[in-house]
Amino acid sequence: MNEKSSSAGENIATLLRPFQQLTSIVPPIWLMRQAGRYLPEYRRLREQAGSFLNLCYSPKLASEVTLQPIRRFDFDAAILFADILIVPDALGQVVEFVEAEGPRLEPITSTSELRKLDSGQTAATFEKIYQTVALIRQELPPDKVLIGFCGAPWTVATYMVAGRGTPDQAAARAWAYRDPTGFAELIELLTTTSSEYLAGQIDAGAQVVQIFDTWAGSLPDDQFARWVIEPTRRIVHHLKQRHPKVPIIGFPRGAGPLTVRYVDETGVDGIGCDTALSLPFIREQLAGKAVVQGNLDPLLLACGGEALAQRVSEILAQLSDMPYVFNLGHGIVPHTPPENVARLVACVRGTAGG
Ligand code: CP3
């Protein structure tokens, strides 16, 4: 089992190695948020678990949920089922997921509140997630790759400071301007904790990891360098020392032209491209530097039809002659019909017919 799963790891490692020109006519495919509410089998287990956090912390249920989309759609990779807000929860911040609303946290707005968090207590919480990783790796067919993940320090900080998701991340941005030294303490805590957390996921069986920086696009370039690039570079550096062969995908959503600098300076092996990056930009500015992943609009996947098939061919025509992993530009939206996902996989693999 171990030998087989490590060869699956090497396959994607080869695929995700930068500067290597592979001609992959059929790119591997997985989708951000591929496990979730759009699947009836997810909704059933979610109900059984009671709360979303219960689901995340129950290794049996979380591994089952991780495997559901693999069984249904035969994706090439599974992504650990958990959430980026596991890290603040493990640090002792009060985190809750309110039905139909989203996450609510007890906001942290000063260094004195920040210092009440306890980085010494994270291991017991992370252990439950590592158990899930190990269980998934046991169950997952050996040719499928297991992806671990965390939220990037900046994005996780935006939730910790505002206490919820916000359209403009104003609370965290304002703290960073008002008191950069205090805010740096929060980012530092998240950088070291997340480095440890990802290394633990790799030790437990994750073969690739992705760093989700959903709100990277809300910062001007100087702030982007300090709060997005620098902490990510440090996480990459830490992981490369411990696990040099494990590919790391960065997803600095909304970063626009700063994505080039992000790739150059963080050392990520793969770059998640959001929906707004143009195909020529991706081809000309990113493809030679890192393995490209993503870009299909999740709303188009929800809509389906001929427009979906056409856009998929266009993406494949532009990107599939270079190291490319098919994915969305952001997570699947809950009203996506599962049959559209099946059709997408068939289109990418050239088995859609018609
Ligand atoms: O991709 C996967 O299938 C793996 C699981 C995963 C989840 N969240 C499950 C989830 C991953 C990788 C995440 C990452 C995540 N979580 C991000 C970064 C990526 C992105 O989507 O921008 C962020 C910002 C979060 C924080 C978060 N978690 C929010 C804002 C919400 C509420 C919004 C919503 O869709 O309900 C969640 C809840 C959440 N995380 C759900 C799932 C399946 C839905 C919860 C439910 O079932 O009730």
Coordinates of C-alpha atoms and ligand atoms in Angstrom, one line a residue:
M1 CA 0.0 0.0 0.0
N2 CA 2.7 2.4 1.1
E3 CA 4.8 1.7 -1.9
K4 CA 1.9 2.2 -4.3
S5 CA 0.7 5.4 -2.7
S6 CA 4.2 6.8 -2.8
S7 CA 4.4 6.2 -6.5
A8 CA 1.1 8.1 -6.9
G9 CA 2.8 10.9 -5.0
E10 CA 5.8 10.8 -7.4
N11 CA 3.4 11.0 -10.4
I12 CA 1.9 14.2 -9.3
A13 CA 5.3 15.4 -8.1
T14 CA 6.6 15.0 -11.6
L15 CA 3.6 16.8 -12.9
L16 CA 3.9 19.6 -10.5
R17 CA 7.7 20.1 -11.0
P18 CA 8.3 23.6 -12.4
F19 CA 10.2 24.2 -15.7
Q20 CA 9.5 20.7 -16.9
Q21 CA 7.7 20.7 -20.2
L22 CA 5.4 17.8 -20.1
T23 CA 2.9 17.3 -22.9
S24 CA -0.2 16.4 -21.1
I25 CA -3.0 16.2 -23.6
V26 CA -5.4 15.1 -20.9
P27 CA -4.6 17.1 -17.8
P28 CA -5.3 15.7 -14.3
I29 CA -8.5 17.1 -12.8
W30 CA -9.8 17.9 -9.3
L31 CA -12.1 20.7 -8.2
M32 CA -11.9 23.1 -5.2
R33 CA -14.8 22.3 -2.8
Q34 CA -15.4 19.0 -4.7
A35 CA -16.9 17.6 -1.5
G36 CA -19.8 19.7 -0.3
R37 CA -23.5 20.6 -0.3
Y38 CA -24.1 20.2 -4.1
L39 CA -23.8 16.4 -3.4
P40 CA -26.9 14.7 -1.9
E41 CA -24.6 12.1 -0.3
Y42 CA -22.7 14.9 1.4
R43 CA -25.9 16.5 2.7
R44 CA -26.9 13.2 4.3
L45 CA -23.6 12.8 6.2
R46 CA -23.5 16.4 7.1
E47 CA -26.9 16.0 8.8
Q48 CA -25.7 12.9 10.6
A49 CA -22.7 14.8 11.9
G50 CA -24.9 17.6 13.4
S51 CA -22.5 20.5 13.0
F52 CA -20.0 21.3 10.4
L53 CA -17.1 21.3 12.9
N54 CA -18.2 17.8 14.1
L55 CA -18.0 16.6 10.6
C56 CA -14.4 18.1 10.2
Y57 CA -13.3 16.5 13.5
S58 CA -14.8 13.0 12.9
P59 CA -12.1 11.1 11.0
K60 CA -14.5 8.5 9.8
L61 CA -17.1 10.9 8.5
A62 CA -14.6 13.4 7.1
S63 CA -12.7 10.7 5.2
E64 CA -16.0 9.4 3.8
V65 CA -17.0 12.8 2.6
T66 CA -13.5 13.3 1.1
L67 CA -14.0 10.1 -0.9
Q68 CA -17.6 10.7 -2.1
P69 CA -16.6 12.9 -5.1
I70 CA -13.8 10.5 -6.1
R71 CA -16.3 7.6 -6.3
R72 CA -18.9 9.6 -8.1
F73 CA -16.6 11.4 -10.6
D74 CA -13.3 9.6 -10.6
F75 CA -11.3 12.7 -10.0
D76 CA -7.5 12.3 -10.1
A77 CA -7.0 13.8 -6.7
A78 CA -8.9 13.9 -3.4
I79 CA -8.6 17.0 -1.1
L80 CA -8.8 16.5 2.6
F81 CA -12.2 17.5 4.0
A82 CA -11.6 20.1 6.7
D83 CA -11.7 23.9 6.8
I84 CA -9.2 26.8 6.9
L85 CA -10.8 27.9 10.2
I86 CA -9.6 24.7 12.0
V87 CA -6.4 26.6 12.7
P88 CA -8.0 29.5 14.7
D89 CA -10.2 26.8 16.4
A90 CA -7.1 24.8 17.4
L91 CA -5.5 28.0 18.7
G92 CA -8.4 28.4 21.1
Q93 CA -10.4 31.2 19.4
V94 CA -14.1 30.5 19.5
V95 CA -15.2 29.4 16.0
E96 CA -18.7 28.5 15.0
F97 CA -20.4 27.8 11.7
V98 CA -23.9 29.2 11.6
E99 CA -26.4 27.4 9.4
A100 CA -27.0 29.3 6.1
E101 CA -24.8 32.2 7.2
G102 CA -21.2 31.0 7.5
P103 CA -18.4 31.2 10.0
R104 CA -18.6 33.3 13.2
L105 CA -15.6 33.9 15.4
E106 CA -15.0 35.9 18.5
P107 CA -13.1 38.7 16.9
I108 CA -9.5 39.4 17.9
T109 CA -8.7 43.0 17.5
S110 CA -5.7 43.7 19.7
T111 CA -2.4 42.1 20.7
S112 CA -3.7 41.5 24.2
E113 CA -6.6 39.4 22.8
L114 CA -4.1 37.7 20.5
R115 CA -1.9 36.8 23.4
K116 CA -4.7 34.8 25.0
L117 CA -4.5 32.3 22.2
D118 CA -2.5 29.2 23.0
S119 CA -0.2 27.8 20.4
G120 CA 0.8 25.0 22.8
Q121 CA -2.6 23.3 22.6
T122 CA -2.9 22.8 18.8
A123 CA -1.5 19.3 18.6
A124 CA -4.5 17.5 20.1
T125 CA -6.9 19.2 17.6
F126 CA -4.6 18.7 14.6
E127 CA -4.2 15.0 15.5
K128 CA -7.9 14.4 14.6
I129 CA -7.3 15.9 11.1
Y130 CA -4.1 13.8 10.7
Q131 CA -6.2 10.7 11.5
T132 CA -8.6 11.7 8.8
V133 CA -5.6 12.1 6.3
A134 CA -4.3 8.6 7.3
L135 CA -7.7 7.1 6.9
I136 CA -8.3 8.7 3.5
R137 CA -4.9 7.5 2.3
Q138 CA -5.8 3.9 3.3
E139 CA -9.1 4.0 1.5
L140 CA -8.0 6.0 -1.6
P141 CA -7.1 4.0 -4.7
P142 CA -3.3 4.1 -5.1
D143 CA -3.4 6.0 -8.4
K144 CA -5.3 8.9 -6.8
V145 CA -3.4 11.7 -5.1
L146 CA -4.2 13.1 -1.7
I147 CA -4.0 16.9 -1.3
G148 CA -3.7 18.5 2.1
F149 CA -4.4 22.2 2.7
C150 CA -4.4 25.2 5.0
G151 CA -5.6 28.8 4.7
A152 CA -2.8 31.3 4.1
P153 CA -2.0 33.4 7.2
W154 CA -3.4 36.6 5.6
T155 CA -6.8 35.0 4.6
V156 CA -7.2 33.2 8.0
A157 CA -6.3 36.5 9.8
T158 CA -9.1 38.3 7.9
Y159 CA -11.6 35.9 9.5
M160 CA -10.0 36.0 12.9
V161 CA -10.0 39.8 13.1
A162 CA -13.4 40.5 11.6
G163 CA -15.0 37.5 13.2
R164 CA -16.7 36.6 9.9
G165 CA -16.3 36.7 6.2
T166 CA -16.3 40.3 4.9
P167 CA -16.5 41.7 1.3
D168 CA -13.5 44.0 1.8
Q169 CA -11.4 42.6 4.6
A170 CA -11.4 46.1 6.1
A171 CA -10.9 45.1 9.8
A172 CA -7.6 43.2 9.1
R173 CA -6.4 45.8 6.6
A174 CA -7.0 48.5 9.1
W175 CA -5.2 46.7 11.9
A176 CA -2.2 46.1 9.6
Y177 CA -2.0 49.9 8.8
R178 CA -2.7 51.1 12.3
D179 CA -0.4 48.7 14.1
P180 CA 1.9 46.7 11.8
T181 CA 4.0 45.3 14.6
G182 CA 0.9 43.9 16.5
F183 CA -0.6 42.5 13.3
A184 CA 2.8 40.9 12.4
E185 CA 2.5 39.0 15.6
L186 CA -0.8 37.4 14.4
I187 CA 0.7 36.6 11.0
E188 CA 3.8 35.1 12.7
L189 CA 1.6 32.9 14.9
L190 CA -0.4 31.7 11.8
T191 CA 2.8 31.2 9.8
T192 CA 4.4 28.9 12.3
T193 CA 1.2 27.1 13.2
S194 CA 0.3 26.5 9.6
S195 CA 3.8 25.3 8.7
E196 CA 3.5 22.7 11.5
Y197 CA 0.0 21.8 10.5
L198 CA 0.9 21.2 6.8
A199 CA 4.0 19.2 7.8
G200 CA 1.8 17.0 10.0
Q201 CA -0.6 16.4 7.1
I202 CA 2.3 15.3 4.9
D203 CA 3.6 13.0 7.7
A204 CA 0.1 11.5 7.8
G205 CA -0.1 10.8 4.1
A206 CA -0.8 14.0 2.1
Q207 CA 1.2 14.0 -1.1
V208 CA 0.6 17.6 -2.3
V209 CA -0.5 20.6 -0.3
Q210 CA -2.4 23.7 -1.3
I211 CA -2.3 27.1 0.5
F212 CA -5.7 28.9 0.0
D213 CA -5.3 32.7 0.0
T214 CA -8.8 33.6 -0.9
W215 CA -8.5 37.3 0.0
A216 CA -5.0 37.9 -1.4
G217 CA -6.5 40.3 -3.9
S218 CA -7.6 43.0 -1.4
L219 CA -4.0 44.3 -0.7
P220 CA -2.0 46.9 -2.5
D221 CA 1.5 45.7 -3.6
D222 CA 3.5 46.7 -0.5
Q223 CA 1.0 45.1 1.8
F224 CA 0.7 42.1 -0.5
A225 CA 4.5 41.6 -0.2
R226 CA 4.4 41.7 3.5
W227 CA 1.3 39.8 4.4
V228 CA 0.8 37.5 1.5
I229 CA 4.2 36.8 -0.1
E230 CA 6.5 36.8 2.9
P231 CA 4.5 34.4 5.2
T232 CA 3.8 32.1 2.2
R233 CA 7.5 32.1 1.4
R234 CA 8.3 31.1 5.0
I235 CA 5.8 28.2 5.0
V236 CA 7.2 27.0 1.6
H237 CA 10.7 27.2 3.0
H238 CA 9.8 25.3 6.2
L239 CA 8.1 22.5 4.2
K240 CA 10.8 22.2 1.6
Q241 CA 13.3 21.6 4.4
R242 CA 11.3 18.8 5.8
H243 CA 9.6 17.4 2.7
P244 CA 11.6 18.7 -0.4
K245 CA 9.7 16.5 -2.8
V246 CA 6.1 17.4 -1.8
P247 CA 4.7 19.9 -4.3
I248 CA 3.1 23.0 -2.9
I249 CA 0.3 24.8 -4.8
G250 CA -0.4 28.5 -3.9
F251 CA -3.8 30.0 -4.6
P252 CA -3.5 33.8 -4.2
R253 CA -7.1 34.5 -5.4
G254 CA -7.6 38.0 -7.0
A255 CA -3.9 38.8 -7.0
G256 CA -4.0 39.8 -10.8
P257 CA -0.5 40.8 -12.1
L258 CA 1.0 40.4 -8.6
T259 CA 0.5 36.6 -9.2
V260 CA 3.8 36.7 -11.1
R261 CA 5.7 38.1 -8.2
Y262 CA 3.9 35.7 -5.8
V263 CA 5.2 32.7 -7.9
D264 CA 8.8 34.2 -8.2
E265 CA 9.1 35.0 -4.5
T266 CA 7.3 32.3 -2.6
G267 CA 8.8 29.3 -4.4
V268 CA 5.5 27.5 -4.8
D269 CA 5.5 24.6 -7.4
G270 CA 2.0 25.1 -8.6
I271 CA -0.1 28.2 -9.1
G272 CA -3.9 28.2 -8.6
C273 CA -5.4 30.7 -11.2
D274 CA -8.6 32.4 -10.4
T275 CA -11.3 33.1 -12.9
A276 CA -10.2 36.7 -13.7
L277 CA -6.7 35.8 -15.0
S278 CA -6.8 35.7 -18.8
L279 CA -5.7 32.6 -20.6
P280 CA -3.0 34.6 -22.5
F281 CA -1.7 36.1 -19.2
I282 CA -1.6 32.6 -17.7
R283 CA 0.2 31.2 -20.7
E284 CA 2.7 34.0 -21.1
Q285 CA 3.4 35.1 -17.6
L286 CA 2.9 32.0 -15.4
A287 CA 3.2 28.8 -17.4
G288 CA 7.0 28.7 -17.6
K289 CA 7.4 29.3 -13.9
A290 CA 5.1 26.9 -12.1
V291 CA 2.5 24.3 -12.9
V292 CA -0.7 26.1 -13.7
Q293 CA -4.0 25.0 -12.1
G294 CA -7.5 26.3 -12.4
N295 CA -9.4 29.1 -14.0
L296 CA -12.8 27.7 -15.1
D297 CA -15.6 29.9 -13.7
P298 CA -17.5 28.0 -11.1
L299 CA -20.7 29.8 -12.2
L300 CA -20.3 28.4 -15.7
L301 CA -20.0 24.9 -14.2
A302 CA -23.3 25.6 -12.3
C303 CA -24.9 26.8 -15.6
G304 CA -23.6 24.0 -17.8
G305 CA -24.7 23.5 -21.4
E306 CA -22.8 24.3 -24.6
A307 CA -21.2 27.4 -23.1
L308 CA -19.4 25.1 -20.5
A309 CA -18.2 22.6 -23.2
Q310 CA -16.9 25.5 -25.3
R311 CA -15.0 27.2 -22.6
V312 CA -13.5 23.8 -21.5
S313 CA -12.2 23.3 -25.0
E314 CA -10.8 26.8 -25.1
I315 CA -8.9 26.3 -21.8
L316 CA -7.6 22.9 -23.0
A317 CA -6.5 24.5 -26.3
Q318 CA -4.6 27.2 -24.5
L319 CA -3.1 25.3 -21.5
S320 CA -2.9 21.6 -22.0
D321 CA 0.4 21.6 -23.9
M322 CA 2.1 22.7 -20.7
P323 CA 2.1 21.3 -17.1
Y324 CA -1.5 22.0 -16.2
V325 CA -4.0 20.7 -13.7
F326 CA -7.7 21.2 -14.6
N327 CA -9.6 23.0 -11.8
L328 CA -12.0 25.9 -11.2
G329 CA -11.0 29.5 -10.5
H330 CA -12.7 29.2 -7.1
G331 CA -14.8 26.6 -5.2
I332 CA -17.9 24.8 -6.6
V333 CA -21.0 26.7 -5.7
P334 CA -23.7 24.8 -3.8
H335 CA -26.4 25.0 -6.5
T336 CA -24.2 23.2 -9.0
P337 CA -26.0 20.2 -10.6
P338 CA -23.8 17.1 -10.1
E339 CA -24.5 16.0 -13.7
N340 CA -22.6 19.2 -14.9
V341 CA -19.6 18.0 -12.9
A342 CA -19.8 14.6 -14.5
R343 CA -20.0 16.2 -17.9
L344 CA -17.0 18.5 -17.2
V345 CA -14.9 15.5 -16.3
A346 CA -16.0 13.8 -19.6
C347 CA -15.2 16.9 -21.6
V348 CA -11.7 17.2 -20.1
R349 CA -11.0 13.5 -20.7
G350 CA -12.5 13.6 -24.2
T351 CA -15.1 11.1 -23.5
A352 CA -18.2 13.4 -23.6
G353 CA -19.2 12.2 -27.0
G354 CA -21.3 14.3 -29.4
Ligands
CP3_1 O1 -12.3 21.7 -1.3 C1 -12.8 20.7 -0.6 O2 -13.7 19.9 -1.0 C2 -12.2 20.5 0.8 C3 -12.9 21.1 1.9 C4 -12.9 22.6 2.1 C5 -13.9 23.3 2.7 N1 -13.5 24.6 2.9 C6 -15.2 22.7 3.2 C7 -16.3 23.6 3.5 C8 -11.9 23.6 1.8 C9 -10.5 23.4 1.1 C10 -12.3 24.8 2.4 C11 -11.5 26.1 2.3 C12 -12.1 27.3 2.8 N2 -12.9 27.5 3.9 C13 -11.7 28.6 2.3 C14 -10.8 28.9 1.2 C15 -11.3 28.6 -0.2 C16 -12.5 29.4 -0.6 O3 -13.6 28.8 -0.8 O4 -12.4 30.6 -0.7 C17 -12.5 29.5 3.0 C18 -12.4 31.0 2.8 C19 -13.2 28.8 4.0 C20 -14.0 29.4 5.1 C21 -15.4 29.0 5.0 N3 -15.8 27.7 5.3 C22 -16.6 29.7 4.7 C23 -16.5 31.2 4.3 C24 -17.6 28.9 4.8 C25 -19.1 29.3 4.7 C26 -19.5 29.5 3.2 C27 -20.2 28.3 2.8 O5 -20.0 27.8 1.6 O6 -21.1 27.8 3.5 C28 -17.2 27.6 5.1 C29 -18.0 26.3 5.3 C30 -17.6 25.2 4.5 N4 -16.3 24.7 4.3 C31 -18.5 24.2 3.9 C32 -17.7 23.3 3.3 C33 -18.2 22.0 2.5 C34 -20.0 24.3 3.9 C35 -20.5 24.0 5.3 C36 -21.7 23.2 5.4 O7 -21.7 22.0 4.9 O8 -22.7 23.6 6.1

